[in-house]
XYZ file of C-alpha atoms in Angstrom:
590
model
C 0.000 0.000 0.000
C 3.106 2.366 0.688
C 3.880 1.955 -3.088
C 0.641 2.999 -4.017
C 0.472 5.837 -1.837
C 3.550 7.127 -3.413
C 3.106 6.560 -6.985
C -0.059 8.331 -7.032
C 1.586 11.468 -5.548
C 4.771 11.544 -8.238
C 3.423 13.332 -10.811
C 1.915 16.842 -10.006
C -0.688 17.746 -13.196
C -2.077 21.690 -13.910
C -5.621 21.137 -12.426
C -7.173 23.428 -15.373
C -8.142 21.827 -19.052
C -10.119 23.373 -22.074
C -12.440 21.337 -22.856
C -11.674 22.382 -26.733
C -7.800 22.657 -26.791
C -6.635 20.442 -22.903
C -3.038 20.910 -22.948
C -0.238 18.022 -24.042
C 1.430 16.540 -20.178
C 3.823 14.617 -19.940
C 3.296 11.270 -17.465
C 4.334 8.346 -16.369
C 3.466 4.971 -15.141
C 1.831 4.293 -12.000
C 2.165 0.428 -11.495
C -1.585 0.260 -10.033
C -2.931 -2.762 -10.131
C -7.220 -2.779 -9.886
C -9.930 -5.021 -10.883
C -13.883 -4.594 -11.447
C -15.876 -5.548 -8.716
C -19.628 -6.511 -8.596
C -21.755 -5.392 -6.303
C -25.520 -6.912 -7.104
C -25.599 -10.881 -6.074
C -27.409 -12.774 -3.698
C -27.058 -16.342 -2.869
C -29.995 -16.763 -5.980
C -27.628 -15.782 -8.253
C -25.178 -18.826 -7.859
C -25.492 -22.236 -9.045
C -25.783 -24.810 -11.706
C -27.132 -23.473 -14.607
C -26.367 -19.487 -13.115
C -22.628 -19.636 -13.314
C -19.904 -21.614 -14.699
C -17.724 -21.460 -11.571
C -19.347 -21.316 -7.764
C -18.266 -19.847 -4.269
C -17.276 -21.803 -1.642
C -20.643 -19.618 0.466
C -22.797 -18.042 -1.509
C -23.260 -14.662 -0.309
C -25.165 -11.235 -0.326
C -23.140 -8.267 -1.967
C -24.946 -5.878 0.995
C -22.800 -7.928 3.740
C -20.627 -5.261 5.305
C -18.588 -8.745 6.050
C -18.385 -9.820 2.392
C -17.163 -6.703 1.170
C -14.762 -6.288 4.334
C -13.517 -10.413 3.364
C -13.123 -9.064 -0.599
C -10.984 -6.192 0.446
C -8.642 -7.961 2.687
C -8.211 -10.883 -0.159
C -7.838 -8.495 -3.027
C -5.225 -6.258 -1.121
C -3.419 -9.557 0.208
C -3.292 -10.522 -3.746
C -1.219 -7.060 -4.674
C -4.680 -5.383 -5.604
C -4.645 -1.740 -5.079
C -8.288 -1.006 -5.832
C -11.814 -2.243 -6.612
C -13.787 -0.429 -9.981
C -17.328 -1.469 -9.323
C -20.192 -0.413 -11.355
C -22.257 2.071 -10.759
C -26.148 2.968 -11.737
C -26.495 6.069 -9.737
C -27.500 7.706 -6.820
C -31.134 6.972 -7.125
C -33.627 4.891 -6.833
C -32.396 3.442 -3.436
C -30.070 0.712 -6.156
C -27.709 -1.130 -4.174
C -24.786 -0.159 -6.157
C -24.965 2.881 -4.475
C -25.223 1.598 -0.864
C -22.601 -1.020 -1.363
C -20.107 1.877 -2.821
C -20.540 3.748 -0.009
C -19.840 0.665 2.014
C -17.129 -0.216 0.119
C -15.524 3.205 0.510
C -15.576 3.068 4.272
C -14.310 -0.091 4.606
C -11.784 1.181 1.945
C -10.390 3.988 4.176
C -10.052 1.573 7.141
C -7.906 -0.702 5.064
C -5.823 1.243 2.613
C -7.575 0.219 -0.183
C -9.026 2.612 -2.887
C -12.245 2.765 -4.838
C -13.427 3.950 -7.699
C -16.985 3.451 -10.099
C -17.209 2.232 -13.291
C -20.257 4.306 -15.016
C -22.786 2.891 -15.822
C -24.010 4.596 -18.873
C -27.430 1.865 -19.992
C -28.283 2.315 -15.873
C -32.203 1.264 -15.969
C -31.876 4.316 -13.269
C -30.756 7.142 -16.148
C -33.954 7.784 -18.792
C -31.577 10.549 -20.287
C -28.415 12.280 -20.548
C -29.961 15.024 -17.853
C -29.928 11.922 -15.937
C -26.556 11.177 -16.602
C -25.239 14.536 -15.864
C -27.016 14.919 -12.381
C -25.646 11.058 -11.367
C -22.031 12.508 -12.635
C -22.763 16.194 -10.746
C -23.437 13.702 -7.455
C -21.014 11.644 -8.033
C -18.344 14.424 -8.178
C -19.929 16.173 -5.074
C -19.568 13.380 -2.898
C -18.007 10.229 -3.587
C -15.129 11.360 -5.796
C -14.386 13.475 -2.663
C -13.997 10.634 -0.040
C -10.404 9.984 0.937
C -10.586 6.491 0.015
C -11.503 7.175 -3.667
C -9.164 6.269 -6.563
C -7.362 9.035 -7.688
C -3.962 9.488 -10.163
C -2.334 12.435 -10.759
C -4.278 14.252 -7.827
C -7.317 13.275 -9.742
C -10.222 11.326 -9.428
C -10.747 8.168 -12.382
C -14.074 6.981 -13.235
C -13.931 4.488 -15.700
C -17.334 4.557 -18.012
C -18.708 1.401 -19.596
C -20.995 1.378 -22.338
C -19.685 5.363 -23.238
C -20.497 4.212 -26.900
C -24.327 4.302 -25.990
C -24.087 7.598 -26.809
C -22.426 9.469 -29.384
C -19.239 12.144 -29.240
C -21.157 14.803 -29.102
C -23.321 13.540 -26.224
C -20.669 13.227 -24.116
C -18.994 16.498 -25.059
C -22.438 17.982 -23.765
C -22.119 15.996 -20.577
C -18.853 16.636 -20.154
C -19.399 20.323 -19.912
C -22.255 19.835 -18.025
C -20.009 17.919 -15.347
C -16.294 18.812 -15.646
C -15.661 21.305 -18.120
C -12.264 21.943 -16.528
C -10.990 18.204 -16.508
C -10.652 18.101 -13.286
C -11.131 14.416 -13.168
C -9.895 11.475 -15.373
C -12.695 9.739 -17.916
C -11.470 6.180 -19.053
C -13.727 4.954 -21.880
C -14.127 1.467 -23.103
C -13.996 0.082 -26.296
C -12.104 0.529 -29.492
C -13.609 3.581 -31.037
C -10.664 6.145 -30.492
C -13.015 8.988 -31.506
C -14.613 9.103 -27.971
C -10.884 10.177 -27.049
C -11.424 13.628 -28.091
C -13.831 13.729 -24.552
C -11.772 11.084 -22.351
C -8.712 11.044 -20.880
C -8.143 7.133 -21.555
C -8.816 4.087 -22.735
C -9.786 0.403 -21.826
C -10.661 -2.922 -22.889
C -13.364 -4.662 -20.470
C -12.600 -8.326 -22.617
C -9.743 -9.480 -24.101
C -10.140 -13.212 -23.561
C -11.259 -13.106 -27.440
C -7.440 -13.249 -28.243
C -5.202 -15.665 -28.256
C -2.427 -13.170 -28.454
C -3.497 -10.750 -25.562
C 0.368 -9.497 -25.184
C -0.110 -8.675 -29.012
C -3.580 -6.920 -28.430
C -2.536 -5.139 -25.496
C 0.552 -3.658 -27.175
C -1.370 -2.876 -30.281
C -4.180 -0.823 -28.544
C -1.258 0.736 -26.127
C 0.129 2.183 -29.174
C -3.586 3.254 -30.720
C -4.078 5.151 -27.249
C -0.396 6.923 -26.977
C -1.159 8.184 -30.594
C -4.597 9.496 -29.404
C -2.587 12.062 -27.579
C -0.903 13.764 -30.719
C -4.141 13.496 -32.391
C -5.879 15.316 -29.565
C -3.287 16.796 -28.111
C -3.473 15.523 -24.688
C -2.146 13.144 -22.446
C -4.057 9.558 -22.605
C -4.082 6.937 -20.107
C -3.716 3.223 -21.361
C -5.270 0.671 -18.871
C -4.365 -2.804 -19.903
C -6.610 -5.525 -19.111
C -5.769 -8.500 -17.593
C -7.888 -11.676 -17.925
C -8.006 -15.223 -16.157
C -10.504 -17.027 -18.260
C -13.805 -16.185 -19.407
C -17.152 -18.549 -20.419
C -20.874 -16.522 -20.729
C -22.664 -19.757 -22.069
C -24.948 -19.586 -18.975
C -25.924 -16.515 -20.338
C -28.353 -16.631 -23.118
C -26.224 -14.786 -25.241
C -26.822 -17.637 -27.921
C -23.656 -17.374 -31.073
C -22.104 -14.682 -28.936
C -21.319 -17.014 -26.076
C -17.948 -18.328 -25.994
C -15.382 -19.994 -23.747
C -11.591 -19.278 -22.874
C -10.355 -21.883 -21.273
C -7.943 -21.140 -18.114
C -5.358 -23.501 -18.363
C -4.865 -24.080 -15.489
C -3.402 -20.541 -15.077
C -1.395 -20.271 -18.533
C -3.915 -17.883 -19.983
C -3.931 -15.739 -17.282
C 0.145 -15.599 -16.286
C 0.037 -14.860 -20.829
C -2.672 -12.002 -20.400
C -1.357 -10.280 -17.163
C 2.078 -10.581 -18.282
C 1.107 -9.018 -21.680
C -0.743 -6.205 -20.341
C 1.890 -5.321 -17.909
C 4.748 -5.365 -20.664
C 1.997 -2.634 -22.679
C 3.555 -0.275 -19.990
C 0.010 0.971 -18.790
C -0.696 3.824 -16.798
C -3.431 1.563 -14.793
C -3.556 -2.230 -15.280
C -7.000 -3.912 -14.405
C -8.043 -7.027 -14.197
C -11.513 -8.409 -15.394
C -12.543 -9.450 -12.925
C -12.171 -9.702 -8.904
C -15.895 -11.534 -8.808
C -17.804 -11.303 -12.259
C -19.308 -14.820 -11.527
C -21.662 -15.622 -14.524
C -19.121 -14.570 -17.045
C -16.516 -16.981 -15.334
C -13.828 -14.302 -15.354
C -13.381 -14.081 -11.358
C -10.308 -14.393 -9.617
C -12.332 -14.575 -6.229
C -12.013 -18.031 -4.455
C -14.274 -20.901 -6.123
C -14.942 -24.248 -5.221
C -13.235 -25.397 -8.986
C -10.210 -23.276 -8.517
C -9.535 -22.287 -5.159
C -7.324 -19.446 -3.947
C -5.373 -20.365 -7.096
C -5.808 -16.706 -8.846
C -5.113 -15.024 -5.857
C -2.222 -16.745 -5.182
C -1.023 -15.926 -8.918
C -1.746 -12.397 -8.898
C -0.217 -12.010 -5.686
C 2.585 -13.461 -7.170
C 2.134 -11.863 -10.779
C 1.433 -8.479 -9.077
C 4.627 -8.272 -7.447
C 7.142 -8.462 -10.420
C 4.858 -6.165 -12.243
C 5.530 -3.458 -9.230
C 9.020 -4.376 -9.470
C 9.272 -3.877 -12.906
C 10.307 -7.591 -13.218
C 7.662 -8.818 -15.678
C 7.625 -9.428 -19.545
C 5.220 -10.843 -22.484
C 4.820 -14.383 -22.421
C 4.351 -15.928 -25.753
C 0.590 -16.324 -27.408
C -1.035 -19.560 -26.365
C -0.999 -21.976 -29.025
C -4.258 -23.623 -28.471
C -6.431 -23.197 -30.393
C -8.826 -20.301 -30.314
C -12.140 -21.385 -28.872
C -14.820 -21.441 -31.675
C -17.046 -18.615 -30.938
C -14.831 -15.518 -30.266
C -16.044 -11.805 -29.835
C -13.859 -8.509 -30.929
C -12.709 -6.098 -27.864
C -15.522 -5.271 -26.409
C -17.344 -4.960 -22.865
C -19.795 -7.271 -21.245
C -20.617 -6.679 -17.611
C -23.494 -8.830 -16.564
C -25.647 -7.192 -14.079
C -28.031 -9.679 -12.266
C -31.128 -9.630 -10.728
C -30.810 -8.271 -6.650
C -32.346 -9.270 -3.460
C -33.187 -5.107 -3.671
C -36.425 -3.363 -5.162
C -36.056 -1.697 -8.605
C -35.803 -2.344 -11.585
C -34.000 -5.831 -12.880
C -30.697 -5.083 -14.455
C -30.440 -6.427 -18.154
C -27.714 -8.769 -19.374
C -26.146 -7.532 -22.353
C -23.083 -8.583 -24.558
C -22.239 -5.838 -26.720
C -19.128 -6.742 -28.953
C -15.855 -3.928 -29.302
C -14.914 -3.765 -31.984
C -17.450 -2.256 -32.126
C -18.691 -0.441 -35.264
C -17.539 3.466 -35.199
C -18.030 6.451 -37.633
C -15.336 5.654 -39.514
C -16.025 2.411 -42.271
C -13.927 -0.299 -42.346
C -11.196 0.457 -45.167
C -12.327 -1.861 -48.323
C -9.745 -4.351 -49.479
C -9.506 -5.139 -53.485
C -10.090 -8.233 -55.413
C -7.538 -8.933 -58.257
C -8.149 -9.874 -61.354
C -6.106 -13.136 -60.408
C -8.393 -13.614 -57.800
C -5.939 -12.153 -54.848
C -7.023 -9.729 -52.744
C -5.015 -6.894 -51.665
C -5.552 -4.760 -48.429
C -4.128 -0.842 -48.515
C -2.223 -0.805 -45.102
C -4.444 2.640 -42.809
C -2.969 4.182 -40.544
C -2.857 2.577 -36.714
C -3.047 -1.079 -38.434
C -0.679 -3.784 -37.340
C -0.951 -7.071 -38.814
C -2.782 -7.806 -35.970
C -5.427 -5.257 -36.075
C -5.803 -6.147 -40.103
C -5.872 -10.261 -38.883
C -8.467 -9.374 -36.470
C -10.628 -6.793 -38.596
C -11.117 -9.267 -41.149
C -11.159 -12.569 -39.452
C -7.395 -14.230 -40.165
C -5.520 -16.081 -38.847
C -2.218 -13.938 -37.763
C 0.309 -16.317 -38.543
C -1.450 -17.420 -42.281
C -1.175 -13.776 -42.984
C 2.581 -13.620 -42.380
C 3.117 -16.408 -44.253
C 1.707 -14.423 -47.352
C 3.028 -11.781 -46.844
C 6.570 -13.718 -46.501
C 6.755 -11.060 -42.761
C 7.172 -11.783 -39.660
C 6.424 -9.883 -36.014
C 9.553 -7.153 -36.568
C 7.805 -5.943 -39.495
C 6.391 -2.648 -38.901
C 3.903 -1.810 -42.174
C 4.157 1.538 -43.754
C 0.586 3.375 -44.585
C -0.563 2.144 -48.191
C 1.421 -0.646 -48.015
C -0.185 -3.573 -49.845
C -1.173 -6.524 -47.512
C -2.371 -9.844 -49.532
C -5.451 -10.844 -47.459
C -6.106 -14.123 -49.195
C -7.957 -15.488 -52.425
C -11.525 -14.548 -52.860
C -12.767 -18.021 -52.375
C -11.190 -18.531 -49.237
C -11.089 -14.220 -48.098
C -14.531 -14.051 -45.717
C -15.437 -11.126 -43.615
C -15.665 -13.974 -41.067
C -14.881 -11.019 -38.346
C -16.821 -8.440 -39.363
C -19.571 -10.186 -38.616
C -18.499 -12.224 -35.509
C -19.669 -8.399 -34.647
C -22.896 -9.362 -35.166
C -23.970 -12.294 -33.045
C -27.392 -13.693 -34.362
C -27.421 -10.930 -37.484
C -27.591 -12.063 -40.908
C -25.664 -10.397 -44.080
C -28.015 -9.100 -47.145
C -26.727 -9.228 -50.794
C -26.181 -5.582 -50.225
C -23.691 -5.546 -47.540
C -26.894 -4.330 -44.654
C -26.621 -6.673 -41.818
C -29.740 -7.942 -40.631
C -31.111 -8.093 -37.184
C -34.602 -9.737 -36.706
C -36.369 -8.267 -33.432
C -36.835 -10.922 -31.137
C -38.967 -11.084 -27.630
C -38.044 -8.865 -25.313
C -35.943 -6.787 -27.375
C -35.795 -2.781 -27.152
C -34.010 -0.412 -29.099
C -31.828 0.272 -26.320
C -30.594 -4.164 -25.553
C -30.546 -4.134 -29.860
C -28.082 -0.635 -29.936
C -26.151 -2.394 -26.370
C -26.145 -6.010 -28.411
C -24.393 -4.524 -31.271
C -22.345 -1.397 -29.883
C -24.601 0.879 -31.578
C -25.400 4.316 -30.355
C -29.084 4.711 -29.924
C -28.915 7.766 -32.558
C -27.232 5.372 -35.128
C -29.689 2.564 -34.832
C -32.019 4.982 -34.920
C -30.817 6.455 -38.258
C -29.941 3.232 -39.912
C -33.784 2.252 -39.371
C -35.362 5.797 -39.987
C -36.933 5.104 -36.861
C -37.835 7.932 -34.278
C -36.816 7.496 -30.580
C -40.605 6.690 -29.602
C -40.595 3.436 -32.003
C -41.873 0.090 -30.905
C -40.191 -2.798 -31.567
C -42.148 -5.297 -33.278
C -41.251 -9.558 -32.815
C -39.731 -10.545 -36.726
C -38.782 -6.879 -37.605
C -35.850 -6.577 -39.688
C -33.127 -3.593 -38.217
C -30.201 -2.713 -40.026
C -27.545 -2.598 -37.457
C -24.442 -2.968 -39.501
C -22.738 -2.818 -43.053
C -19.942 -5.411 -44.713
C -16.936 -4.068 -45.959
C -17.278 -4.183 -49.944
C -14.577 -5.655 -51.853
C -13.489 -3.715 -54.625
C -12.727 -5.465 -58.251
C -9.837 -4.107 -60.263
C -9.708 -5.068 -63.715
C -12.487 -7.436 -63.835
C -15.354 -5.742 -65.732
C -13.407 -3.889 -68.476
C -12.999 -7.393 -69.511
C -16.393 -8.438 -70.126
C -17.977 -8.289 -73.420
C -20.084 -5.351 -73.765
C -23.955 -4.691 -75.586
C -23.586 -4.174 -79.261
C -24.753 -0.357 -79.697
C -27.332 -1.485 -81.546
C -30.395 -2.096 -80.388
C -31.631 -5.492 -80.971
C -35.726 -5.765 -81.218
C -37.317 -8.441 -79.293
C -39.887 -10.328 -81.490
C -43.764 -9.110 -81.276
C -45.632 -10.905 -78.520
C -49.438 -11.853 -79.212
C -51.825 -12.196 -76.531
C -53.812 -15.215 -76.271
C -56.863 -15.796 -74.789
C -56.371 -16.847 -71.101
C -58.145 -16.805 -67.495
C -55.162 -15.391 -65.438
C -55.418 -13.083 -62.447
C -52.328 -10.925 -63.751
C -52.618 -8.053 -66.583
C -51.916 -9.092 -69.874
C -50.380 -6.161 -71.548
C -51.327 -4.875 -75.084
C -49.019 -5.183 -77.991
C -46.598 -2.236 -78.274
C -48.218 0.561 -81.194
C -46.557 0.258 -83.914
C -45.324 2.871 -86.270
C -47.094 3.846 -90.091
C -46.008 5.840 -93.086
C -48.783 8.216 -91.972
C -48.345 9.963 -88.598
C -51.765 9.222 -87.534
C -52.012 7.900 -83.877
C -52.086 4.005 -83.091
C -54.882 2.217 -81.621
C -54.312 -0.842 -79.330
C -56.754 -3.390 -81.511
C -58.814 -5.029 -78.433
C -58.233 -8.573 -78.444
C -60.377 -11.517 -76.903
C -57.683 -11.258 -73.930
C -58.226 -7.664 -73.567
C -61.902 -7.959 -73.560
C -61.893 -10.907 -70.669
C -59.246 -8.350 -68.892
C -61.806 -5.727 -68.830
C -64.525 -7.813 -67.571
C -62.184 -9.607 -64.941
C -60.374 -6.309 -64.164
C -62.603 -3.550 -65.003
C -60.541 -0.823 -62.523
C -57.409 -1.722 -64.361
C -58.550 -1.442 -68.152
C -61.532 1.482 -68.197
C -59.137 4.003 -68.893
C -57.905 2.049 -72.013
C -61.286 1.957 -73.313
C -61.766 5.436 -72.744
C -58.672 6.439 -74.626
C -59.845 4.527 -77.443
C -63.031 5.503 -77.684
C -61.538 9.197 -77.381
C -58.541 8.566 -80.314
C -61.651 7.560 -82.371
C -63.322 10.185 -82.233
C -60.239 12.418 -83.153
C -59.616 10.422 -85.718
C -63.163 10.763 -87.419
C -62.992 14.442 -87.023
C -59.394 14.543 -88.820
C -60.898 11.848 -91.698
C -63.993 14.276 -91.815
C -61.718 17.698 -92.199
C -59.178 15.853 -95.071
C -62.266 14.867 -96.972
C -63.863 18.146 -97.278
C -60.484 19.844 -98.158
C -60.189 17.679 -101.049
C-alpha cells in the first residue's frame, strides 16, 4: 500500500483543461494494479445453470462482512483497488449503498475505490440523468479519501460510453467537468470518444489468443490518441483469467476461454503489464456468470489469488515481460474487444438489471477500409494508418500467422501506410470477423446486416447487443426514438466491408450499340389473375395515332379487371373520335 500511496503522488498535473484545446502533459506509469468488482448478487444468483464457476458460500453483496472479506483478499493478492459499477445515486439501487460501504471499509484498510459508469443504468432515462448522477457523483463520492485518484485526480472508468455518441458526451462533459478536473477512461475501441476522455480500456480481451499482441497494439492506438488530440491519454491494460458466458443466453455470442490451469492468465497479465500501462485492471475480482473471477471458487480455489499475488509483485518491481501467445487453439465462438458486464437480478427493489453482450470492436463512424479483389483472384488490403498485422488479422477474421506467411513477414515488421497486404484469395477471403460483430445478425446481398427483433428486445438491448449508439440505430432504421419494436422486424444494425474489383469488368464483353428488337408478342386468350399487356403501337407511313386493336384477352381483362382497363377503353373511344374528325376535315379539303 506504501507503493501505491507514493506513486499516485509523483506526478503533479495543472488542475485546469479546455475542454476544446486540454493541454499536451507529460506522465508516467503508475504500477496500479485494480480489478472490477460486482456489487448486485445474492445467494440466488449462484449455481448450476447461473454460473460456470461457484463460491465456496454463496453470499449477499450488501454484507458489510463480504465486502470487508473481498478487500482484505484483493489487497493480500497485490490489488490496489476495486472499480465497481455504478447505476447512480437513485432509486435506493444497491450499487450505491454497497459503494458507499465499500468506501468506508476502503479507508479503514488502505484500499481505494473507484466506479465504473454505468451509462445503460435502468436508473438514467436521459443524458440530464446522466449529468445529475455525474454532478453527485463528483460532489460526494469522488471526494472521499478512500476514492481512486492518479495524478491528484479522481478516475471513473465509463462502460458502455459508446451508448451515446461524441457529441453527447462532449455535452455531458461540460455539463459535469468542463475543466478536466477528473480522469474519464472509456471502453472500447472507437478512439473517436478520445477527443472527450482522458483514456482508454478494454473490459474483454479473452477473445485473443495473443493478448500481449492486443494489449501492445491498442497501447500504441491510445499513446497516438494524444498527438491526435493533443493531450495526455491513459492506457489501462486488461488483464484476464478465463472467461465462459454460455450460462448466459447470449446464444452465437457465447464463448469460452479456457484457463489452463493458469497459462492464460500468467500470458494475459504478463502481456498487459509489458503494454507499460498507466493503470492495469483485471476483469474481474468476482464477475461470476461470465466466469472471469479471480475470487475463491470451489473449482479453482485461492489459485488466482495466489497468482496475482505473485504476478502483481514483479509487475511493481518492474520484473515482468510478455509471455508468448497460447498456441491452443482459439475457442470457436470468439467476440472482438468489447465490454460485457453482466448485471443480475438483486435481493433489492427496482428495476431488474439487463444482461447484455455488446461486442468492441465495435462499429464506429469511420467504415472499415475496403480491401480489393484482383483480377487473379488475390485480394489486396491498402495498409491505414494505426493497423498492425494484428489489427488487419483481427478486422477481417485471419488467422495472424497465415497472414505472415503471405506476406513472406514476420512480427519485426512494422507496415508503412498504403502498403499492400495480400489478405487471401476470394474463395477462401470471408469477412468472417466483421460479422463475428454481429452475433445472431444475418448479411443481405447488399452488404446491410440484418437483425430480426426478437422477444423482449428494445431499441436500447438491440443498440447495447451490437455497440450501436441509440442515434445510429435509430438512423440506420429511420426510426424515431418513440418506435416500438415489433417480434420478426428486420433492423439494419451494420454494413460489410465491400470488396473492390480491379480489372475485372473492363474485360467483359459489352452490348452491341445497336439495339436489338425483341420479337412481337401476341396475346392469347387466357383466365389469369395478372394483366396481360397490349401489344406495343406500332409505327405507319402516316403519322396518324395508333390504336391498341382489343383482343379476346383484352376484352376478358376488362370484364375480370374492369378498374385496371376502363381508362384504355376510354382512350380509345376518345382517339376515335379524333380520328373521325381529322378523316372528316381531309375529306372536305379535297
Amino acid at each position: 500500500m506504501s507503493l501505491f500511496i507514493g506513486m499516485v503522488g509523483w506526478f503533479a498535473r495543472p488542475q485546469s483543461h479546455s475542454l476544446s484545446t486540454p493541454s499536451v502533459q507529460a506522465q508516467g506509469q503508475t504500477r496500479l494494479v485494480l480489478a472490477f468488482y460486482y456489487a448486485w448478487f445474492n445467494p440466488e444468483s449462484f449455481g448450476p445453470g447461473k454460473t460456470p464457476f461457484n463460491p465456496p458460500q454463496p453470499y449477499f453483496s450488501t454484507d458489510a462482512g463480504v465486502i470487508q472479506r473481498h478487500v482484505s483478499e484483493a489487497q493480500g493478492s497485490g490489488i490496489d483497488g476495486f472499480v465497481q459499477s455504478w447505476y447512480g445515486p437513485g432509486g435506493g439501487n444497491q450499487t450505491e449503498t454497497n459503494f458507499q460501504t465499500l468506501l468506508g471499509i476502503a479507508a479503514a484498510s488502505g484500499f481505494r475505490a473507484a466506479v465504473d459508469f454505468e451509462t445503460g443504468s435502468p436508473y438514467f432515462a436521459n443524458n440530464q440523468d446522466r449529468i445529475a448522477a455525474l454532478q453527485t457523483l463528483l460532489s460526494t463520492h469522488a471526494n472521499h479519501s478512500a476514492y481512486l485518484r492518479v495524478d491528484g485526480k479522481p478516475v471513473i472508468f465509463f462502460w458502455a460510453n459508446w451508448l451515446l455518441s461524441v457529441a453527447d458526451w462532449q455535452a455531458i462533459r461540460s455539463a459535469t467537468d468542463p475543466n478536466y478536473t477528473t480522469i474519464w477512461i472509456a471502453e472500447g475501441s472507437n478512439l473517436e470518444y478520445l477527443s472527450v476522455f482522458d483514456g482508454l480500456h478494454l473490459y474483454n480481451t479473452a477473445w485473443s489468443a495473443n493478448p500481449a499482441g492486443t494489449a501492445a497494439t491498442w497501447a500504441g492506438n491510445t499513446r497516438n490518441a494524444a498527438t491526435t488530440y493533443g493531450s495526455y491519454k491513459y492506457w489501462v491494460a486488461t488483464a484476464m483469467p478465463g472467461w465462459n458466458d454460455t450460462l448466459l443466453g447470449r446464444g452465437e455470442a457465447a464463448f469460452v476461454r479456457e484457463r489452463n490451469d493458469g497459462a492464460y492468465y500468467q500470458t494475459s497479465f504478463s502481456g498487459a503489464a509489458a503494454s507499460s500501462p498507466d493503470m492495469l485492471i483485471i476483469t474481474s475480482y468476482n464477475e461470476w456468470p461470465e466466469g472471469s473471477n479471480i475470487e475463491p471458487s470451489n473449482e479453482f480455489g485461492d489459485q488466482y489469488l495466489s497468482l496475482t499475488a505473485q504476478m502483481s509483485a514483479q509487475y511493481k518491481a518492474g520484473q515482468i515481460s510478455a509471455a508468448a501467445p497460447i498456441q491452443q487453439a482459439t475457442p470457436a465462438n470468439t467476440i472482438t474487444p468489447g465490454p460485457s458486464p453482466t448485471p443480475l437480478p438483486t435481493n433489492t427493489a427496482g428495476p431488474t438489471p439487463t444482461p447484455t453482450n455488446p461486442p468492441p470492436a465495435s462499429p464506429t463512424n469511420t467504415p472499415i477500409a475496403s480491401p480489393t479483389a484482383q483480377p487473379d483472384g488475390t485480394i489486396i488490403y491498402q495498409v491505414q494508418p494505426g493497423d498492425t498485422m494484428l489489427v488487419i488479422a483481427n478486422r477481417f477474421g485471419l488467422d495472424i500467422i497465415r497472414l505472415y506467411e503471405l506476406n513472406g513477414l514476420d512480427e519485426s515488421t512494422i507496415l508503412q501506410i498504403g502498403q499492400s497486404i495480400l489478405l487471401g484469395s476470394t474463395e477462401e477471403f470471408r469477412f468472417a470477423d466483421v460479422m463475428i460483430q454481429f452475433p445472431g445478425a444475418i448479411a443481405r446481398d447488399n452488404g446491410d446486416i440484418i437483425y430480426r427483433v426478437r422477444e423482449g428486445d428494445t431499441l436500447l438491448s438491440v443498440a447495447i447487443k451490437y455497440s450501436l449508439t441509440l442515434e445510429q440505430l435509430l438512423e440506420y432504421n429511420n426510426l424515431t426514438d418513440t418506435a416500438v419494436l415489433r417480434i420478426d422486424q428486420e433492423l439494419i444494425v451494420g454494413s460489410l466491408p465491400q470488396i473492390t474489383e480491379v480489372g475485372g469488368s473492363v474485360d467483359i464483353p459489352q452490348p452491341s450499340p445497336t439495339a436489338t428488337l425483341p420479337p412481337t408478342f401476341t396475346p392469347t386468350p387466357t383466365l389469369t389473375p395478372s394483366p396481360t399487356l397490349p401489344p406495343p403501337p406500332t409505327n405507319t407511313a402516316v403519322p396518324l395515332p395508333t390504336i391498341p386493336t382489343p383482343t379476346p384477352a383484352l376484352i376478358e381483362q376488362a370484364v375480370s379487371q374492369p378498374s385496371t382497363i376502363v381508362p384504355i377503353f376510354v382512350a380509345i373511344v376518345f382517339l376515335l373520335a379524333v380520328m373521325g374528325a381529322l378523316f372528316l376535315y381531309l375529306g372536305r379539303r379535297h
